[in-house]
CSV table of C-alpha atoms and ligand atoms in Angstrom, one decimal:
chain,number,residue,atom,x,y,z
J,1,UNK,CA,-20.1,3.8,32.6
J,2,UNK,CA,-19.7,0.2,33.9
J,3,UNK,CA,-19.9,-0.3,37.6
J,4,UNK,CA,-17.9,-2.9,39.4
J,5,UNK,CA,-18.2,-4.4,42.9
J,6,UNK,CA,-15.1,-5.8,44.5
J,7,UNK,CA,-15.6,-8.6,47.0
J,8,UNK,CA,-12.6,-9.1,49.4
J,9,UNK,CA,-12.1,-10.7,52.8
J,10,UNK,CA,-8.7,-9.5,53.9
J,11,UNK,CA,-5.9,-7.0,53.1
J,12,UNK,CA,-7.2,-5.9,49.8
J,13,UNK,CA,-4.0,-5.1,48.0
J,14,UNK,CA,-5.5,-6.2,44.7
J,15,UNK,CA,-8.7,-4.2,45.5
J,16,UNK,CA,-6.5,-1.1,46.1
J,17,UNK,CA,-4.7,-1.5,42.7
J,18,UNK,CA,-8.1,-1.8,41.0
J,19,UNK,CA,-9.5,1.3,42.8
J,20,UNK,CA,-6.3,3.2,42.0
J,21,UNK,CA,-6.3,2.2,38.3
J,22,UNK,CA,-9.9,3.2,37.6
J,23,UNK,CA,-10.2,6.2,39.9
J,24,UNK,CA,-10.3,8.7,37.1
J,25,UNK,CA,-11.8,6.4,34.4
J,26,UNK,CA,-14.7,7.5,32.3
J,27,UNK,CA,-15.6,3.9,31.5
J,28,UNK,CA,-15.3,2.0,34.7
J,29,UNK,CA,-16.2,2.8,38.2
J,30,UNK,CA,-15.5,0.9,41.4
J,31,UNK,CA,-19.0,1.5,42.8
J,32,UNK,CA,-18.8,-0.8,45.9
J,33,UNK,CA,-16.4,-2.9,48.1
J,34,UNK,CA,-18.1,-5.8,49.7
J,35,UNK,CA,-16.6,-7.8,52.6
J,36,UNK,CA,-17.7,-10.7,54.8
J,37,UNK,CA,-15.1,-9.6,57.5
J,38,UNK,CA,-15.7,-6.4,59.5
J,39,UNK,CA,-11.9,-6.2,60.3
J,40,UNK,CA,-10.7,-6.6,56.8
J,41,UNK,CA,-8.2,-3.9,55.9
J,42,UNK,CA,-9.8,-3.6,52.5
J,43,UNK,CA,-12.5,-1.6,54.1
J,44,UNK,CA,-9.9,1.0,55.1
J,45,UNK,CA,-8.5,1.0,51.6
J,46,UNK,CA,-12.0,1.7,50.2
J,47,UNK,CA,-12.4,4.7,52.5
J,48,UNK,CA,-9.2,6.1,51.1
J,49,UNK,CA,-10.8,6.0,47.6
J,50,UNK,CA,-14.2,7.1,48.9
J,51,UNK,CA,-15.7,3.9,47.6
J,52,UNK,CA,-18.9,2.8,49.5
J,53,UNK,CA,-18.7,-0.5,51.4
J,54,UNK,CA,-21.1,-3.2,52.3
J,55,UNK,CA,-20.5,-5.7,55.1
J,56,UNK,CA,-22.1,-9.1,54.6
J,57,UNK,CA,-23.8,-10.6,57.6
J,58,UNK,CA,-22.7,-14.1,58.8
J,59,UNK,CA,-25.8,-15.7,57.2
J,60,UNK,CA,-25.6,-13.8,53.9
J,61,UNK,CA,-25.7,-16.9,51.8
J,62,UNK,CA,-29.2,-17.7,52.9
J,63,UNK,CA,-30.1,-14.2,51.9
J,64,UNK,CA,-28.3,-14.3,48.5
J,65,UNK,CA,-31.4,-13.4,46.5
J,66,UNK,CA,-31.7,-10.1,48.4
J,67,UNK,CA,-28.0,-9.4,48.1
J,68,UNK,CA,-28.3,-10.0,44.3
J,69,UNK,CA,-31.3,-7.6,44.2
J,70,UNK,CA,-29.4,-5.0,46.1
J,71,UNK,CA,-26.4,-5.3,43.8
J,72,UNK,CA,-28.7,-4.9,40.7
J,73,UNK,CA,-30.3,-1.9,42.3
J,74,UNK,CA,-26.9,-0.3,42.7
J,75,UNK,CA,-26.3,-0.9,38.9
J,76,UNK,CA,-23.4,-3.4,39.4
J,77,UNK,CA,-22.3,-4.8,36.0
J,78,UNK,CA,-19.4,-7.0,37.2
J,79,UNK,CA,-18.4,-8.6,40.5
J,80,UNK,CA,-14.7,-9.0,41.0
J,81,UNK,CA,-13.5,-11.4,43.7
J,82,UNK,CA,-10.1,-10.2,44.9
J,83,UNK,CA,-9.2,-12.4,47.8
J,84,UNK,CA,-12.7,-13.3,48.7
J,85,UNK,CA,-12.6,-16.5,50.8
J,86,UNK,CA,-16.1,-17.8,50.5
J,87,UNK,CA,-17.9,-19.8,47.9
J,88,UNK,CA,-20.4,-17.7,45.9
J,89,UNK,CA,-24.0,-19.0,46.2
J,90,UNK,CA,-25.7,-20.2,43.0
J,91,UNK,CA,-28.4,-17.5,43.3
J,92,UNK,CA,-25.7,-14.8,42.9
J,93,UNK,CA,-24.1,-16.7,40.0
J,94,UNK,CA,-27.4,-17.0,38.1
J,95,UNK,CA,-28.2,-13.4,38.7
J,96,UNK,CA,-24.8,-12.4,37.2
J,97,UNK,CA,-24.1,-14.9,34.5
J,98,UNK,CA,-20.4,-14.6,33.3
J,99,UNK,CA,-20.3,-11.4,35.3
J,100,UNK,CA,-18.3,-12.7,38.3
J,101,UNK,CA,-14.6,-13.2,38.0
J,102,UNK,CA,-12.0,-14.4,40.5
J,103,UNK,CA,-8.2,-14.2,40.8
J,104,UNK,CA,-6.3,-17.3,42.0
J,105,UNK,CA,-2.6,-17.2,42.9
J,106,UNK,CA,-1.5,-20.3,40.9
J,107,UNK,CA,-1.8,-21.8,37.5
J,108,UNK,CA,-5.1,-23.5,37.6
J,109,UNK,CA,-6.2,-26.3,37.3
J,110,UNK,CA,-3.2,-26.9,39.6
J,111,UNK,CA,-3.5,-25.9,43.2
J,112,UNK,CA,-7.2,-25.0,43.1
J,113,UNK,CA,-10.1,-26.1,45.2
J,114,UNK,CA,-11.3,-25.8,48.7
J,115,UNK,CA,-8.6,-24.8,51.2
J,116,UNK,CA,-6.3,-23.6,48.5
J,117,UNK,CA,-5.9,-20.0,49.1
J,118,UNK,CA,-3.2,-17.4,49.9
J,119,UNK,CA,0.0,-18.9,51.5
J,120,UNK,CA,-1.4,-22.5,51.4
J,121,UNK,CA,-1.1,-22.3,47.6
J,122,UNK,CA,2.5,-21.0,47.6
J,123,UNK,CA,3.6,-23.6,50.2
J,124,UNK,CA,2.1,-26.4,48.1
J,125,UNK,CA,3.9,-25.1,45.0
J,126,UNK,CA,7.2,-25.0,46.9
J,127,UNK,CA,6.8,-28.5,48.3
J,128,UNK,CA,6.0,-29.9,44.9
J,129,UNK,CA,9.2,-28.3,43.6
J,130,UNK,CA,7.6,-26.7,40.6
J,131,UNK,CA,9.7,-24.5,38.4
J,132,UNK,CA,6.9,-22.1,37.7
J,133,UNK,CA,3.8,-20.6,39.2
J,134,UNK,CA,1.6,-17.6,38.3
J,135,UNK,CA,-1.9,-16.3,38.3
J,136,UNK,CA,-5.2,-17.4,36.9
J,137,UNK,CA,-8.2,-15.0,36.4
J,138,UNK,CA,-11.3,-17.0,35.7
J,139,UNK,CA,-15.1,-16.8,35.5
J,140,UNK,CA,-16.8,-18.1,38.7
J,141,UNK,CA,-19.1,-21.0,38.8
J,142,UNK,CA,-20.5,-23.1,41.6
J,143,UNK,CA,-17.3,-24.9,42.2
J,144,UNK,CA,-14.1,-23.4,43.7
J,145,UNK,CA,-11.7,-22.4,41.0
J,146,UNK,CA,-13.2,-24.3,38.1
J,147,UNK,CA,-14.8,-21.6,35.8
J,148,UNK,CA,-13.4,-20.7,32.4
J,149,UNK,CA,-10.0,-19.1,32.4
J,150,UNK,CA,-9.8,-15.5,31.2
J,151,UNK,CA,-6.1,-14.9,31.6
J,152,UNK,CA,-3.0,-16.6,33.0
J,153,UNK,CA,0.5,-15.3,33.6
J,154,UNK,CA,3.5,-17.2,34.7
J,155,UNK,CA,6.6,-16.5,36.8
J,156,UNK,CA,9.6,-18.8,37.2
J,157,UNK,CA,10.6,-20.4,40.5
J,158,UNK,CA,14.2,-21.3,41.4
J,159,UNK,CA,15.4,-23.6,44.2
J,160,UNK,CA,16.2,-20.6,46.3
J,161,UNK,CA,12.6,-19.4,46.3
J,162,UNK,CA,10.6,-19.7,49.5
J,163,UNK,CA,6.8,-19.6,49.8
J,164,UNK,CA,7.1,-16.0,50.7
J,165,UNK,CA,9.2,-15.0,47.7
J,166,UNK,CA,6.8,-17.0,45.4
J,167,UNK,CA,4.0,-15.0,46.9
J,168,UNK,CA,5.8,-11.8,46.1
J,169,UNK,CA,6.4,-12.8,42.5
J,170,UNK,CA,2.8,-13.9,42.1
J,171,UNK,CA,1.5,-10.7,43.8
J,172,UNK,CA,3.4,-8.6,41.3
J,173,UNK,CA,1.7,-10.3,38.4
J,174,UNK,CA,-1.7,-9.9,40.1
J,175,UNK,CA,-1.2,-6.2,40.6
J,176,UNK,CA,-0.2,-5.8,37.0
J,177,UNK,CA,-2.7,-8.0,35.2
J,178,UNK,CA,-5.9,-8.1,37.2
J,179,UNK,CA,-7.0,-4.7,35.8
J,180,UNK,CA,-6.3,-5.8,32.3
J,181,UNK,CA,-8.5,-8.8,32.7
J,182,UNK,CA,-11.3,-6.6,34.1
J,183,UNK,CA,-11.0,-4.3,31.0
J,184,UNK,CA,-11.1,-7.4,28.7
J,185,UNK,CA,-14.2,-8.8,30.3
J,186,UNK,CA,-16.0,-5.4,30.3
J,187,UNK,CA,-15.1,-5.1,26.6
P,1,GAR,C1,-4.5,-12.9,46.4
P,1,GAR,O1,-3.2,-13.4,46.2
P,1,GAR,C2,-5.5,-13.7,45.7
P,1,GAR,O2,-5.0,-14.3,44.5
P,1,GAR,C3,-5.8,-14.8,46.7
P,1,GAR,O3,-5.8,-14.0,47.9
P,1,GAR,C4,-4.9,-13.0,47.9
P,1,GAR,C5,-5.5,-11.7,48.4
P,1,GAR,O4,-4.6,-10.7,48.5
P,1,GAR,N1,-7.0,-15.5,46.5
P,1,GAR,C6,-7.2,-16.7,46.7
P,1,GAR,O5,-6.3,-17.4,47.2
P,1,GAR,C7,-8.5,-17.3,46.3
P,1,GAR,N2,-8.5,-18.7,46.4
P,1,GAR,P1,-5.0,-9.2,48.7
P,1,GAR,O6,-6.1,-9.2,49.9
P,1,GAR,O7,-3.8,-8.5,49.2
P,1,GAR,O8,-5.6,-8.7,47.5
């Protein structure tokens, strides 16, 4: 059995899809949901699937070694960032080499980097007048959105699309393909 920990800061619709998909799996278990935000709806979603949760304190980055130790003790094999809005400290990255993945709601390397998250991304895609967007699932390194790409999927955008409708198209791809990328990484 491979244990995954999902890190999320907000709603957690992706986290829920992952918990739902693996709930009866004999190979993969969502062993933990981690959040930096005590009001994040993802914590409610975790309760629904009886997945234990961990709330990160404000200064958690200065305590990253202990957090890594704690995750190791819980037998975590893979960390999945699903709408986690903070940079991962290098201690955690070196404790889990190639075992931290992130989903980004655009076709990296476009529209990545600090400040590029959620609706900011879809608004930028709309103002650039792009004819396509999509999702990128990638390994996490010390820089925002720059690790090796594991999987990308595209959707087309028409002139009538709004940032909100682009978000819906992108979210549909996320909900379908994130679990597939997780399975691929776990082998
Ligand atoms: C997702 O669209 C994810 O790609 C994005 O946050 C959303 C979280 O939605 N992540 C980023 O923008 C990271 N830079 P969810 O909470 O409903 O899963």
